[in-house]
Coordinates of C-alpha atoms in Angstrom, one line a residue:
M1 CA 34.8 85.5 183.4
E2 CA 32.6 82.5 183.8
I3 CA 33.1 79.2 181.9
Q4 CA 30.2 76.9 181.4
R5 CA 30.3 73.3 180.6
V6 CA 28.6 71.9 177.5
S7 CA 26.5 69.0 178.6
K8 CA 25.3 67.9 175.2
T9 CA 27.5 67.2 172.2
G10 CA 25.9 66.0 169.1
P11 CA 24.7 66.7 165.6
A12 CA 22.0 69.1 166.8
N13 CA 24.4 72.1 166.7
S14 CA 25.9 71.3 163.3
I15 CA 24.3 72.3 160.0
Q16 CA 24.4 69.8 157.2
K17 CA 24.8 71.1 153.7
T18 CA 23.6 69.2 150.7
E19 CA 25.7 69.8 147.6
T20 CA 24.4 69.2 144.1
A21 CA 26.7 67.9 141.5
K22 CA 27.5 70.7 139.0
E23 CA 29.2 70.2 135.7
S24 CA 32.6 71.6 136.2
V25 CA 35.3 72.7 133.7
S26 CA 38.8 72.0 134.7
F27 CA 41.2 74.9 135.3
T28 CA 43.6 73.7 132.5
E29 CA 40.8 73.6 130.0
V30 CA 39.8 77.2 130.8
M31 CA 43.5 78.3 130.6
K32 CA 44.0 76.6 127.3
S33 CA 40.9 78.2 125.8
K34 CA 41.9 81.7 127.1
R35 CA 45.5 81.2 125.9
G36 CA 44.3 80.2 122.5
D37 CA 42.0 83.3 122.3
V38 CA 44.9 85.6 123.3
L39 CA 47.3 83.9 120.9
I40 CA 44.9 84.3 118.0
E41 CA 44.3 87.9 118.8
K42 CA 48.1 88.5 119.0
M43 CA 48.7 86.8 115.7
S44 CA 45.9 88.8 114.1
T45 CA 47.5 92.1 115.2
M46 CA 50.9 90.9 114.0
A47 CA 49.4 90.0 110.6
K48 CA 47.9 93.5 110.4
D49 CA 51.3 95.0 111.2
V50 CA 52.9 92.9 108.5
E51 CA 50.3 93.9 106.0
Q52 CA 50.6 97.7 106.8
Q53 CA 54.4 97.5 106.7
G54 CA 54.1 95.7 103.3
K55 CA 52.1 98.6 102.0
V56 CA 54.6 101.1 103.3
L57 CA 57.4 99.2 101.7
A58 CA 55.7 99.0 98.4
E59 CA 55.2 102.8 98.3
S60 CA 58.6 103.9 99.7
R61 CA 61.0 101.0 98.9
S62 CA 63.5 102.3 101.4
I63 CA 66.1 100.2 103.2
D64 CA 64.7 101.0 106.7
D65 CA 61.2 100.0 105.7
L66 CA 62.6 96.8 104.2
K67 CA 64.4 95.9 107.4
K68 CA 61.3 96.6 109.4
Y69 CA 59.2 94.4 107.1
K70 CA 61.7 91.6 107.3
K71 CA 61.7 91.8 111.1
L72 CA 57.9 91.7 111.3
V73 CA 57.7 88.8 108.9
K74 CA 60.3 86.9 110.9
E75 CA 58.6 87.6 114.2
F76 CA 55.2 86.5 112.8
M77 CA 56.7 83.2 111.4
E78 CA 58.5 82.4 114.6
E79 CA 55.3 83.0 116.6
A80 CA 53.3 80.9 114.2
V81 CA 55.8 78.0 114.1
G82 CA 56.4 78.2 117.9
N83 CA 52.7 78.0 118.8
A84 CA 51.0 76.3 115.9
L85 CA 53.4 73.5 115.1
Q86 CA 55.1 70.8 117.2
L87 CA 58.3 68.9 116.3
E88 CA 58.3 65.3 117.4
D89 CA 61.1 62.7 117.2
Q90 CA 60.1 59.1 116.2
R91 CA 62.5 56.2 115.9
G92 CA 62.2 53.7 113.1
F93 CA 64.3 51.5 110.8
N94 CA 65.6 52.1 107.3
R95 CA 65.9 49.4 104.6
R96 CA 69.2 48.1 105.9
G97 CA 67.8 47.6 109.4
R98 CA 69.6 50.5 111.0
T99 CA 67.8 52.8 113.4
K100 CA 66.8 56.2 112.1
V101 CA 65.2 59.2 113.8
Y102 CA 62.3 60.7 112.0
K103 CA 61.3 64.3 112.6
I104 CA 57.5 64.8 112.4
V105 CA 55.9 68.2 112.4
K106 CA 52.4 68.1 113.9
E107 CA 49.9 70.8 113.6
I108 CA 48.7 71.9 117.1
D109 CA 46.3 74.7 116.2
Q110 CA 44.7 74.6 112.8
N111 CA 43.4 78.3 113.2
L112 CA 47.0 79.6 113.5
V113 CA 48.1 77.6 110.5
Q114 CA 45.2 79.0 108.5
L115 CA 46.0 82.6 109.6
T116 CA 49.7 82.1 108.6
N117 CA 48.7 80.8 105.2
E118 CA 46.4 83.8 104.6
V119 CA 49.1 86.2 105.6
L120 CA 51.6 84.5 103.3
K121 CA 49.1 84.6 100.4
K122 CA 48.4 88.3 101.0
E123 CA 52.1 89.2 101.3
E124 CA 53.3 87.0 98.4
N125 CA 54.0 90.1 96.2
G126 CA 55.9 91.7 99.0
L127 CA 58.0 88.6 99.6
T128 CA 58.9 88.3 95.9
I129 CA 60.0 91.9 96.1
L130 CA 62.1 91.0 99.1
S131 CA 63.7 88.2 97.2
K132 CA 64.5 90.4 94.2
I133 CA 65.9 93.1 96.5
G134 CA 68.0 90.4 98.2
Q135 CA 69.3 89.2 94.8
I136 CA 70.2 92.8 93.8
Q137 CA 72.0 93.3 97.1
G138 CA 74.0 90.1 96.5
L139 CA 74.9 91.3 93.0
L140 CA 76.0 94.7 94.4
I141 CA 78.2 93.0 97.0
N142 CA 79.8 90.9 94.2
V143 CA 80.5 94.0 92.2
Y144 CA 82.2 95.7 95.2
T145 CA 84.5 92.7 95.9

């Protein structure tokens, strides 16, 4: 094997690249938008499930359907509150000069809040039925005791 010496070293062998400035979107912005899209899609499917189960409950009025409906409503509300709202502590003073901690609920995603309100409006009759059923169950428990 033969090794040769390089007599010239310089910029002649290197290739220079010229880069043009492109408008870039940060990774976190892309992830936030995709996360928001996935979250809204998930909430929409959960809302459809609640609506379907509400129809089933209205027709059958069975205990199993009631439990399933309650579970779906609870999961939907937990998801909405967990992702659409934020709880923040803020310190302030009351009239007597003592410090007081204020809890402030901030809306993070207006779309999720609107979706939650729409589902609650649609399921208002189902929720009143649930409250009536809960009252009746309470009365039955009182009768047994």
